[in-house]
mmCIF file of C-alpha atoms in Angstrom:
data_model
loop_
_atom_site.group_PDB
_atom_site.id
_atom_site.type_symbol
_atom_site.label_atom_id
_atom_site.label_comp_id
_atom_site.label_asym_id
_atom_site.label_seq_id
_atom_site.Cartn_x
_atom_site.Cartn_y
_atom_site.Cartn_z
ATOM 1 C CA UNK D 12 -0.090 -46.359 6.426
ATOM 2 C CA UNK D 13 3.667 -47.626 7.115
ATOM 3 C CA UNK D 14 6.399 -44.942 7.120
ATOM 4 C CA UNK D 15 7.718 -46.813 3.593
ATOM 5 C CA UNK D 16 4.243 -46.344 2.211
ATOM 6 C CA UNK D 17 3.733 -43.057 2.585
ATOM 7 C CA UNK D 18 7.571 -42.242 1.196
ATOM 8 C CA UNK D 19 6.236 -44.109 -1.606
ATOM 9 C CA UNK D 20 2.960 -41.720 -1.922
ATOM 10 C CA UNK D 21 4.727 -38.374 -1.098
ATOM 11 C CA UNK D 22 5.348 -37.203 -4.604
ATOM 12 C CA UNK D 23 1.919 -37.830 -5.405
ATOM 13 C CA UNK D 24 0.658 -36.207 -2.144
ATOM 14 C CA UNK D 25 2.737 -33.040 -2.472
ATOM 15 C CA UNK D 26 1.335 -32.831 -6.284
ATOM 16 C CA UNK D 27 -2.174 -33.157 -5.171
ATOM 17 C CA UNK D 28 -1.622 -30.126 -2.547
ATOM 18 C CA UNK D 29 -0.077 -28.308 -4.652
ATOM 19 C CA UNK D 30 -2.948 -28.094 -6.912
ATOM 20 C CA UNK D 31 -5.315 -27.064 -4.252
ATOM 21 C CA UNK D 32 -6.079 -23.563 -4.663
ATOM 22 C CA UNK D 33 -3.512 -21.618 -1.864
ATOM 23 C CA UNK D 34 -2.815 -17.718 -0.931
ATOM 24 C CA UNK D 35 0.584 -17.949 0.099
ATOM 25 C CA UNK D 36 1.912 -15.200 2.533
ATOM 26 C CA UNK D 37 5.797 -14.128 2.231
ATOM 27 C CA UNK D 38 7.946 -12.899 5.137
ATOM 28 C CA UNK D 39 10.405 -10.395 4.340
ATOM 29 C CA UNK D 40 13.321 -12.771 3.821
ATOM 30 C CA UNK D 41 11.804 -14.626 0.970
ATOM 31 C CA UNK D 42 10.807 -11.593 -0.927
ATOM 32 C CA UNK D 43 14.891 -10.757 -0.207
ATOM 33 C CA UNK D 44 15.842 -13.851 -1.814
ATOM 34 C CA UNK D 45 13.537 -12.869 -5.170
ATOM 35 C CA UNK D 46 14.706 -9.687 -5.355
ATOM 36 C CA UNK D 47 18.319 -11.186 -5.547
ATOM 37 C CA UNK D 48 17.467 -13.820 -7.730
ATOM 38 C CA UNK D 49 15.713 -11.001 -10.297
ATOM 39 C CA UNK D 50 19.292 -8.396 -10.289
ATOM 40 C CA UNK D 51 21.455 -11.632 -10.975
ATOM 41 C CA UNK D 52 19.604 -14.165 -12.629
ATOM 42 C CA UNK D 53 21.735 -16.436 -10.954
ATOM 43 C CA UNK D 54 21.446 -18.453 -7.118
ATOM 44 C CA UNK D 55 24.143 -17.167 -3.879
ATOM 45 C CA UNK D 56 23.883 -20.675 -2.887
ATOM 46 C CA UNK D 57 21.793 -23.809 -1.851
ATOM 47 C CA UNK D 58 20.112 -22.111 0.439
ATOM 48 C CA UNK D 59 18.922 -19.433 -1.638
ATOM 49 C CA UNK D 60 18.403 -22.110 -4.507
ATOM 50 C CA UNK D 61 15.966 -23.687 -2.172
ATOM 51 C CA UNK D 62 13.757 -20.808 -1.997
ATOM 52 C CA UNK D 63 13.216 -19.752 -4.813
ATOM 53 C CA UNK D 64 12.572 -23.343 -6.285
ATOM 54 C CA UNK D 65 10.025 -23.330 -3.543
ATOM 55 C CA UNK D 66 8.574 -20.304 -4.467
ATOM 56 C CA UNK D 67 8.117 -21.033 -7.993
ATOM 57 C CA UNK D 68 6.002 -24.276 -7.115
ATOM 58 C CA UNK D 69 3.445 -22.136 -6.549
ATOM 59 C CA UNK D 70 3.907 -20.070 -9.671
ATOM 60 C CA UNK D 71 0.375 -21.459 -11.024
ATOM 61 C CA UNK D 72 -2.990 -19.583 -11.839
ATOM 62 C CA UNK D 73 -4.503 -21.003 -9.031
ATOM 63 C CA UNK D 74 -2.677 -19.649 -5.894
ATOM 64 C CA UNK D 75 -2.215 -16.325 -4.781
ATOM 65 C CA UNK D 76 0.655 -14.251 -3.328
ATOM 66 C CA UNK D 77 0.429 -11.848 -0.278
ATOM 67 C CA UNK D 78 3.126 -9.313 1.104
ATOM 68 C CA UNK D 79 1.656 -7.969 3.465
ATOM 69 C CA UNK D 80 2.905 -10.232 6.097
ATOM 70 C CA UNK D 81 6.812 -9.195 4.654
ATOM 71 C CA UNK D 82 5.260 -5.373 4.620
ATOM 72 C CA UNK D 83 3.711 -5.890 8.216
ATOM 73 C CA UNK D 84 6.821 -7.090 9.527
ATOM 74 C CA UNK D 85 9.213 -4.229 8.034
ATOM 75 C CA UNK D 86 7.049 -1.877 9.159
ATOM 76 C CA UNK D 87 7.849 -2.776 12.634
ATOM 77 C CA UNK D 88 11.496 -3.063 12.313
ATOM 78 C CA UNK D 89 12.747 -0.671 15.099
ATOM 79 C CA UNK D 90 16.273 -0.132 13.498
ATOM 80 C CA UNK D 91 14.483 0.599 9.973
ATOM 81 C CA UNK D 92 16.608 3.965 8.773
ATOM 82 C CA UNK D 93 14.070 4.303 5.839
ATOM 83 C CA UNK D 94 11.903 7.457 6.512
ATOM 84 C CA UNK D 95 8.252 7.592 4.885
ATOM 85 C CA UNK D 96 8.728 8.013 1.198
ATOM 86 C CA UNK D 97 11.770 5.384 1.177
ATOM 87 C CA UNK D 98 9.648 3.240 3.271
ATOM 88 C CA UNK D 99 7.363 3.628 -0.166
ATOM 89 C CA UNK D 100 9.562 3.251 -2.443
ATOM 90 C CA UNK D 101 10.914 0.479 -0.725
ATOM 91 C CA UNK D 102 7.190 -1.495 -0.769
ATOM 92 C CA UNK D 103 6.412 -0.452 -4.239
ATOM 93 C CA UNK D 104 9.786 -2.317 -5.133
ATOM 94 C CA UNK D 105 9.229 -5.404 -3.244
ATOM 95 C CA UNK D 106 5.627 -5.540 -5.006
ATOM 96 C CA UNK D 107 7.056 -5.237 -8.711
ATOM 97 C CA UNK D 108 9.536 -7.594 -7.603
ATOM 98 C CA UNK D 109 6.813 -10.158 -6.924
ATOM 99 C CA UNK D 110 5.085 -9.045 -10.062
ATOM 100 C CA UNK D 111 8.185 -9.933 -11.786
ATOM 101 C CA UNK D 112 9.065 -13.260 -10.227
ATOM 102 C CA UNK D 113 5.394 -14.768 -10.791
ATOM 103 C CA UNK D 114 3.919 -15.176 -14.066
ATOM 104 C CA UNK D 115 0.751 -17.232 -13.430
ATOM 105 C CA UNK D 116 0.068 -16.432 -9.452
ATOM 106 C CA UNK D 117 -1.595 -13.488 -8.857
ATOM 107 C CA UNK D 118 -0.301 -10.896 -6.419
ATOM 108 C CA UNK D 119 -3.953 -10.030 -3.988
ATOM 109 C CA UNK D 120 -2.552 -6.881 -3.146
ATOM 110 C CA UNK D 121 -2.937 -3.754 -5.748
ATOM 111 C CA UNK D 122 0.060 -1.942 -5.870
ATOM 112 C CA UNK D 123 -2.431 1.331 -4.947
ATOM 113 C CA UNK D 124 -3.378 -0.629 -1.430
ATOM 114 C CA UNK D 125 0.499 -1.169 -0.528
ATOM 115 C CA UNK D 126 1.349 2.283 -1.157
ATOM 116 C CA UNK D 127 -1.253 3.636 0.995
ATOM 117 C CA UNK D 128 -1.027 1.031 3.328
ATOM 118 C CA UNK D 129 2.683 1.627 3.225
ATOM 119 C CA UNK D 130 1.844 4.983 4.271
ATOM 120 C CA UNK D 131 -0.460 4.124 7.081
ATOM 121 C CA UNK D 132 2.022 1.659 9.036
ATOM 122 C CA UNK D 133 4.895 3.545 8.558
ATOM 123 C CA UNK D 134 6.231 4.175 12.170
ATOM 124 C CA UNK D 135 2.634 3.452 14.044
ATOM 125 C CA UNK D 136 2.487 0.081 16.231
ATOM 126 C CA UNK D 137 -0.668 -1.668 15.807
ATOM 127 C CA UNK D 138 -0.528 -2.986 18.632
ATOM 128 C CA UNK D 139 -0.317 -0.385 22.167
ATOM 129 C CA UNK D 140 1.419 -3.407 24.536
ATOM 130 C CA UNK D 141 4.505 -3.601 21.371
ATOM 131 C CA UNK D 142 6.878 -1.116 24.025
ATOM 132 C CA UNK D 143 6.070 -3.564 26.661
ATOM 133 C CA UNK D 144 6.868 -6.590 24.408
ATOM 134 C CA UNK D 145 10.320 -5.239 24.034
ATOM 135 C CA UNK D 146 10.753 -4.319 26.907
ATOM 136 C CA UNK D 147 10.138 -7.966 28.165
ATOM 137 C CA UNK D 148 12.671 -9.169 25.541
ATOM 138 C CA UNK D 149 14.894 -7.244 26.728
ATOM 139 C CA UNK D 150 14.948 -8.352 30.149
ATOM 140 C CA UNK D 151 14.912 -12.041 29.182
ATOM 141 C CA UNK D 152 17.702 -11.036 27.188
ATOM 142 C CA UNK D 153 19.781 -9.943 30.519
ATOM 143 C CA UNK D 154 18.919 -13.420 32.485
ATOM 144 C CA UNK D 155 21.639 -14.769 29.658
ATOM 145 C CA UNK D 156 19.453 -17.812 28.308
ATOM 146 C CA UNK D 157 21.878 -17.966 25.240
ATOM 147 C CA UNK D 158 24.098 -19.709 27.930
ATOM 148 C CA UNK D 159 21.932 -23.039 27.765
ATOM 149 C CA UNK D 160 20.837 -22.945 31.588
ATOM 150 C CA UNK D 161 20.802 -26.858 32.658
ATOM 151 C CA UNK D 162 19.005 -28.043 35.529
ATOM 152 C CA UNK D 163 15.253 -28.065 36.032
ATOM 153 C CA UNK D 164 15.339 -25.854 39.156
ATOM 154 C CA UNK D 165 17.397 -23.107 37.876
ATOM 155 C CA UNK D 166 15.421 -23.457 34.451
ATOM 156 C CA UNK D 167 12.384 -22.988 36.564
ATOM 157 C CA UNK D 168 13.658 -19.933 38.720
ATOM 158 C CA UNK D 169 14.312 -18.094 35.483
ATOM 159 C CA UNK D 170 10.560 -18.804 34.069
ATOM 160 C CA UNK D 171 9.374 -17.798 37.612
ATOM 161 C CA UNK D 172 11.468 -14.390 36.911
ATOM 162 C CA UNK D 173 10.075 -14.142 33.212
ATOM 163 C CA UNK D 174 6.610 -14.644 34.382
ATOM 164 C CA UNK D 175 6.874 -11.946 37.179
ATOM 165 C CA UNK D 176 7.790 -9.706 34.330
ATOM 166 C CA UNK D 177 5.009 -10.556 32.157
ATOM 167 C CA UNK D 178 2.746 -10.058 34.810
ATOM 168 C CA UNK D 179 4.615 -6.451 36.031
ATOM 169 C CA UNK D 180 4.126 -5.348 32.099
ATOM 170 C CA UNK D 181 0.598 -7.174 32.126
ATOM 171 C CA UNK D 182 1.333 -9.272 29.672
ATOM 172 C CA UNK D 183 -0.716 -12.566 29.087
ATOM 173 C CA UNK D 184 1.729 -15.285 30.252
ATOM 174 C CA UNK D 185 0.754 -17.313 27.558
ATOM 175 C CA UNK D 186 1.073 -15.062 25.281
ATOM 176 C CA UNK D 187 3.602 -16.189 21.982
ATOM 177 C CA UNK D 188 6.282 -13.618 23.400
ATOM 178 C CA UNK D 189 6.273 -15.206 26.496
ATOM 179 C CA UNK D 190 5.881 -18.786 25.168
ATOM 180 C CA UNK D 191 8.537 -18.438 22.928
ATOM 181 C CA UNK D 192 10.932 -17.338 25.502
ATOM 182 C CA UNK D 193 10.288 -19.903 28.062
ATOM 183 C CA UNK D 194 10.561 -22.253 25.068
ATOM 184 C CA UNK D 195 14.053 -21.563 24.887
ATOM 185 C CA UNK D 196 15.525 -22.764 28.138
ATOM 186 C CA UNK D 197 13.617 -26.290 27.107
ATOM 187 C CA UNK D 198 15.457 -27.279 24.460
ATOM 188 C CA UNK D 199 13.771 -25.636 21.364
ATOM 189 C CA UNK D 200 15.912 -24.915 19.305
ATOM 190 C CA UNK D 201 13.605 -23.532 16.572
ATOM 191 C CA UNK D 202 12.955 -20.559 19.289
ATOM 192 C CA UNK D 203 16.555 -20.472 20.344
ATOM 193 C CA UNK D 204 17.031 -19.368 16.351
ATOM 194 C CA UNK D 205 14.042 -16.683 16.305
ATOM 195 C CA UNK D 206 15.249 -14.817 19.638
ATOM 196 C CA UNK D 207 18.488 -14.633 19.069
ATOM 197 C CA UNK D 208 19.544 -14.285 22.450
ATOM 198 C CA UNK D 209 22.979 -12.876 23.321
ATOM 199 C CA UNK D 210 25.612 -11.537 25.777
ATOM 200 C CA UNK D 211 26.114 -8.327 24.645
ATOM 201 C CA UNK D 212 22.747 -6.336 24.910
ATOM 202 C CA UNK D 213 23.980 -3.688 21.705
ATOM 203 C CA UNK D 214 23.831 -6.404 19.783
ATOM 204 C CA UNK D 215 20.183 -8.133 20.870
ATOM 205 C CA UNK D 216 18.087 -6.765 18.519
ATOM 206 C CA UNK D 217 14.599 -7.145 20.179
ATOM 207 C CA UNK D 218 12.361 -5.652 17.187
ATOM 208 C CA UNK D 219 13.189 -8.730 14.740
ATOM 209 C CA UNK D 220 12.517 -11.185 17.376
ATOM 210 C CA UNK D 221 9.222 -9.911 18.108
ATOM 211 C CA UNK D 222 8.742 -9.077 14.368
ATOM 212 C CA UNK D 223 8.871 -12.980 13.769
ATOM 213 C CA UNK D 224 7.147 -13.961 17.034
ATOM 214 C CA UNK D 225 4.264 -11.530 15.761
ATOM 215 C CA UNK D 226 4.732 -13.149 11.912
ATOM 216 C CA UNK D 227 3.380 -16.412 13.498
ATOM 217 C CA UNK D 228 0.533 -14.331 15.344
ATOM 218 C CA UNK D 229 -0.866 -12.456 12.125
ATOM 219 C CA UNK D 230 -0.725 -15.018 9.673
ATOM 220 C CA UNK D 231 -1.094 -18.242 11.939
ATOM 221 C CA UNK D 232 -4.148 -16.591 13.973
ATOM 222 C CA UNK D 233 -5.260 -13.609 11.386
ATOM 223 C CA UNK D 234 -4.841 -14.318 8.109
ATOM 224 C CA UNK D 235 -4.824 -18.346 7.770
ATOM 225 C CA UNK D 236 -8.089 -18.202 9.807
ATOM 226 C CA UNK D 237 -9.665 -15.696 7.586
ATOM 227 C CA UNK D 238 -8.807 -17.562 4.518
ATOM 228 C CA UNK D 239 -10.230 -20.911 6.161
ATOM 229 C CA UNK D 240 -13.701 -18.668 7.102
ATOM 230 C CA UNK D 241 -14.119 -16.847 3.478
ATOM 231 C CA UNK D 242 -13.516 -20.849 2.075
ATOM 232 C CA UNK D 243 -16.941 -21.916 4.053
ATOM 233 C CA UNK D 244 -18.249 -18.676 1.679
ATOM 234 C CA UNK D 245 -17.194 -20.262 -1.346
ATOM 235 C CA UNK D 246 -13.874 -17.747 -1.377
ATOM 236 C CA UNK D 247 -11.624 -18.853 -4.457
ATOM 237 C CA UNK D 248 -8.722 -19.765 -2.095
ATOM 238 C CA UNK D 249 -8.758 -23.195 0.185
ATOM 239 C CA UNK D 250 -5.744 -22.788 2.638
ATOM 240 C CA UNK D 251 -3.067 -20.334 3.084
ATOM 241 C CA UNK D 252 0.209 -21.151 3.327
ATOM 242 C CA UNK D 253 3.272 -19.194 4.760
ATOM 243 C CA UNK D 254 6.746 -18.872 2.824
ATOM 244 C CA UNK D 255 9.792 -18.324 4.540
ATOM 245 C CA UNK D 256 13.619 -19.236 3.958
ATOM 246 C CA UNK D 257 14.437 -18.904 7.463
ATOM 247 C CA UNK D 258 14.298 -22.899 8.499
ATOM 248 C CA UNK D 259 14.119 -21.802 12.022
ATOM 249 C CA UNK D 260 10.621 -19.321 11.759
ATOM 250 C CA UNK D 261 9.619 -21.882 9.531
ATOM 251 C CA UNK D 262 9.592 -24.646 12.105
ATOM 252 C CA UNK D 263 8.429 -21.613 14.788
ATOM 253 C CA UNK D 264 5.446 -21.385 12.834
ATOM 254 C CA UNK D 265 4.207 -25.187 12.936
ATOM 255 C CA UNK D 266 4.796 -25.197 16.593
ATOM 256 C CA UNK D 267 1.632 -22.916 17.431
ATOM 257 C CA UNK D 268 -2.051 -24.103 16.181
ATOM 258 C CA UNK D 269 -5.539 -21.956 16.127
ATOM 259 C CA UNK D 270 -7.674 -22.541 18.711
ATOM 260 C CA UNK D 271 -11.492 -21.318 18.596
ATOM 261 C CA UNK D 272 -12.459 -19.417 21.700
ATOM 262 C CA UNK D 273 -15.640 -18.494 21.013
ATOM 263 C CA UNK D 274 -18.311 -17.930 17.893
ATOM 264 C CA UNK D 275 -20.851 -15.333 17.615
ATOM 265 C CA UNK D 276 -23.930 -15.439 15.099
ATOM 266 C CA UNK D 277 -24.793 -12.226 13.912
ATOM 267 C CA UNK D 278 -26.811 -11.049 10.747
ATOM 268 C CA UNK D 279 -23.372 -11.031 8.577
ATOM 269 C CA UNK D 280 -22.773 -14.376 9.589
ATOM 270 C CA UNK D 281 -20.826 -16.041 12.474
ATOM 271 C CA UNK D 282 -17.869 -14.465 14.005
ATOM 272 C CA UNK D 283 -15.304 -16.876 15.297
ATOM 273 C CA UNK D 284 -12.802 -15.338 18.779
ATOM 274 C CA UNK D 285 -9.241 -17.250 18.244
ATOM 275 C CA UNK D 286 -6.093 -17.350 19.382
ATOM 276 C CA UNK D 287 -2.783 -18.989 18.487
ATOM 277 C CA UNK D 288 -2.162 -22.177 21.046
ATOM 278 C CA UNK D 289 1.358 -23.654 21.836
ATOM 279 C CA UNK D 290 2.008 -27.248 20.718
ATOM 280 C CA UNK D 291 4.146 -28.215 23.971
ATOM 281 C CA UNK D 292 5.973 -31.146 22.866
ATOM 282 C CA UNK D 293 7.945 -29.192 20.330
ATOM 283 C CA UNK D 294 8.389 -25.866 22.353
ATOM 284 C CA UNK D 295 9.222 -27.730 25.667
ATOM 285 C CA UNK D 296 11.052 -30.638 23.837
ATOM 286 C CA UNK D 297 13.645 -31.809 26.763
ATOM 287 C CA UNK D 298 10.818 -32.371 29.004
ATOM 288 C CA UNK D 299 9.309 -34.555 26.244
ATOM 289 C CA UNK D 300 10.536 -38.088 24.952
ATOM 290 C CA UNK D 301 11.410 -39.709 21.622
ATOM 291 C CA UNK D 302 7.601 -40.417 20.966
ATOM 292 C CA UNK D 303 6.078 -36.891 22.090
ATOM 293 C CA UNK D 304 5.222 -37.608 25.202
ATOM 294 C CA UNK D 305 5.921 -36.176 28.798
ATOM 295 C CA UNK D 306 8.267 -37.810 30.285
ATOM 296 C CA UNK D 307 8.633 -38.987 33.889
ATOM 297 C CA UNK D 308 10.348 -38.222 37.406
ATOM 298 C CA UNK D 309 11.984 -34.836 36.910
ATOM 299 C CA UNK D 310 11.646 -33.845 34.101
ATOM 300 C CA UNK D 311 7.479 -34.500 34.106
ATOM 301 C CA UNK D 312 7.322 -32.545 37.505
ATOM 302 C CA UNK D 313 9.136 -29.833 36.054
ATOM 303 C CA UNK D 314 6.604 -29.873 33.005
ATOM 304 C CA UNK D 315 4.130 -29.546 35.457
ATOM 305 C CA UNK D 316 5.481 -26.524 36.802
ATOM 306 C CA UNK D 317 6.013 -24.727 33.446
ATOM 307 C CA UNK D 318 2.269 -25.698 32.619
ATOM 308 C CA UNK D 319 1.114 -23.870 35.763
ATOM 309 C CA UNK D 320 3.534 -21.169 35.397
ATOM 310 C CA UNK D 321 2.041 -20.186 31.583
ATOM 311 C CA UNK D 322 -1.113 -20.893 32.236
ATOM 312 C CA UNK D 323 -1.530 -23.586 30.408
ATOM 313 C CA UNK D 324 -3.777 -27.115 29.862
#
């Protein structure tokens, strides 16, 4: 199909998807820009007029909505000055909100489940290694990568310094924290966004970048995988689909894909071991060319290196 072609079919296309039955998972800045929308009625500007247009595509009887990615991620907010009822209060608003904004999707969650759940994440990491994930940020943070390092070698002693980190903190090198990082003295500028690395260290806040880096984790890996297995058991829901305003964790997100480690038959069925798998021409884009592939003489033996460094096929 020619590029003019499928211009030609995209309405069509995008109609057709849209009808497939979808659970779509919001981040926390899209259930912002509802919440907005609801107390004025009225659209800050294009960007928010984008969202919520977006949103309300999938205001039909067949999809579903999910917050708990958006609760997931502000329950790990480290400058969060809500204590635990706010924290409540806070949920219970973002759900009526949604209940509000969507008259024919259904909201999967029951307002009982995100108040206890509410409850049960408030202040607890799910994860043990999420000190040492910050801590790692941290430190890239100090090796000034906002200053767009140039040259392969230096680029390379700095990923040699990450990766001796990740290791001290024992912390899978190719892990999406790490990824992500290195990503950013290649040239992506999607991960550039999501870190938000700067010069002053007060003002690097650490928890949202690894609340976004772990957004593309849980509903990449978790929760778009589990939809995919309870399809194969007839589940009413054929994809899931993740909503965000921020163009940058948007783009973030489609730069990681599932990969299946390992299945496991049991008597409930088969149980599948994944993980979330860097796509390397967009995260290491200035060692790729024009047409996605690795380019030569430097800048390929420097790809080399990075793919030894992370680990990585």
């Amino acid at each position: 199909m020619s590029r003019d072609q499928y211009e030609e079919m995209r309405p069509m296309l995008e109609y057709w998807m849209l009808m497939v039955p979808t659970l779509c998972f919001l981040d926390v800045c899209s259930v912002g820009h509802i919440k907005d929308y609801l107390a004025t009625g009225a659209f800050k500007d294009e960007k928010h007029e984008a969202s919520i247009l977006n949103l309300k595509r999938y205001d039909m009887a067949q999809h579903g909505v999910s917050y708990l990615p958006a609760l997931m991620e502000k329950a790990s907010d480290q400058r969060s000055k809500f204590d635990e009822n706010n924290f409540v209060i806070e949920a219970k608003g973002d759900w009526e909100a949604l209940r509000k904004f969507f008259d024919s999707a259904r909201i999967v969650e029951p307002q009982e489940f995100i108040e206890s759940y509410a409850r049960e994440v408030f202040g607890v990491h799910p994860e043990i290694k999420i000190p040492d994930y910050l801590k790692f940020l941290e430190f890239a943070n100090s090796l000034r990568l906002h200053d767009n390092i140039k040259g392969s070698s230096k680029r390379l002693g700095v990923l040699d310094m990450l990766c001796e980190k990740a290791d001290e903190l024992d912390i899978s090198r190719r892990h999406p924290v790490v990824i992500t990082t290195a990503a950013t003295l290649f040239g992506c500028e999607a991960a550039k966004h999501v870190m938000k690395f700067c010069g002053n260290p007060n003002n690097f806040n650490a928890g949202n970048a690894l609340g976004d880096i772990q957004l593309v984790q849980r509903v990449k890996g978790t929760l778009t995988k589990a939809i995919e297995q309870e399809e194969a058991r007839g589940g009413r829901f054929k994809k899931g689909e993740f909503i965000t305003a921020d163009s940058g964790l948007q783009k973030l997100f489609q730069y990681f894909k599932v990969q299946v480690l390992d299945e496991h038959v049991g008597e409930d069925g088969v149980a599948q071991e994944f993980h979330v798998e860097p796509v390397q021409c967009y995260l290491f884009v200035d060692l790729f060319d024009e047409n996605l592939k690795p380019k030569g003489g430097k800048a390929g033996k420097a790809l080399e290196q990075v793919r030894k460094m992370l680990l990585l096929a």
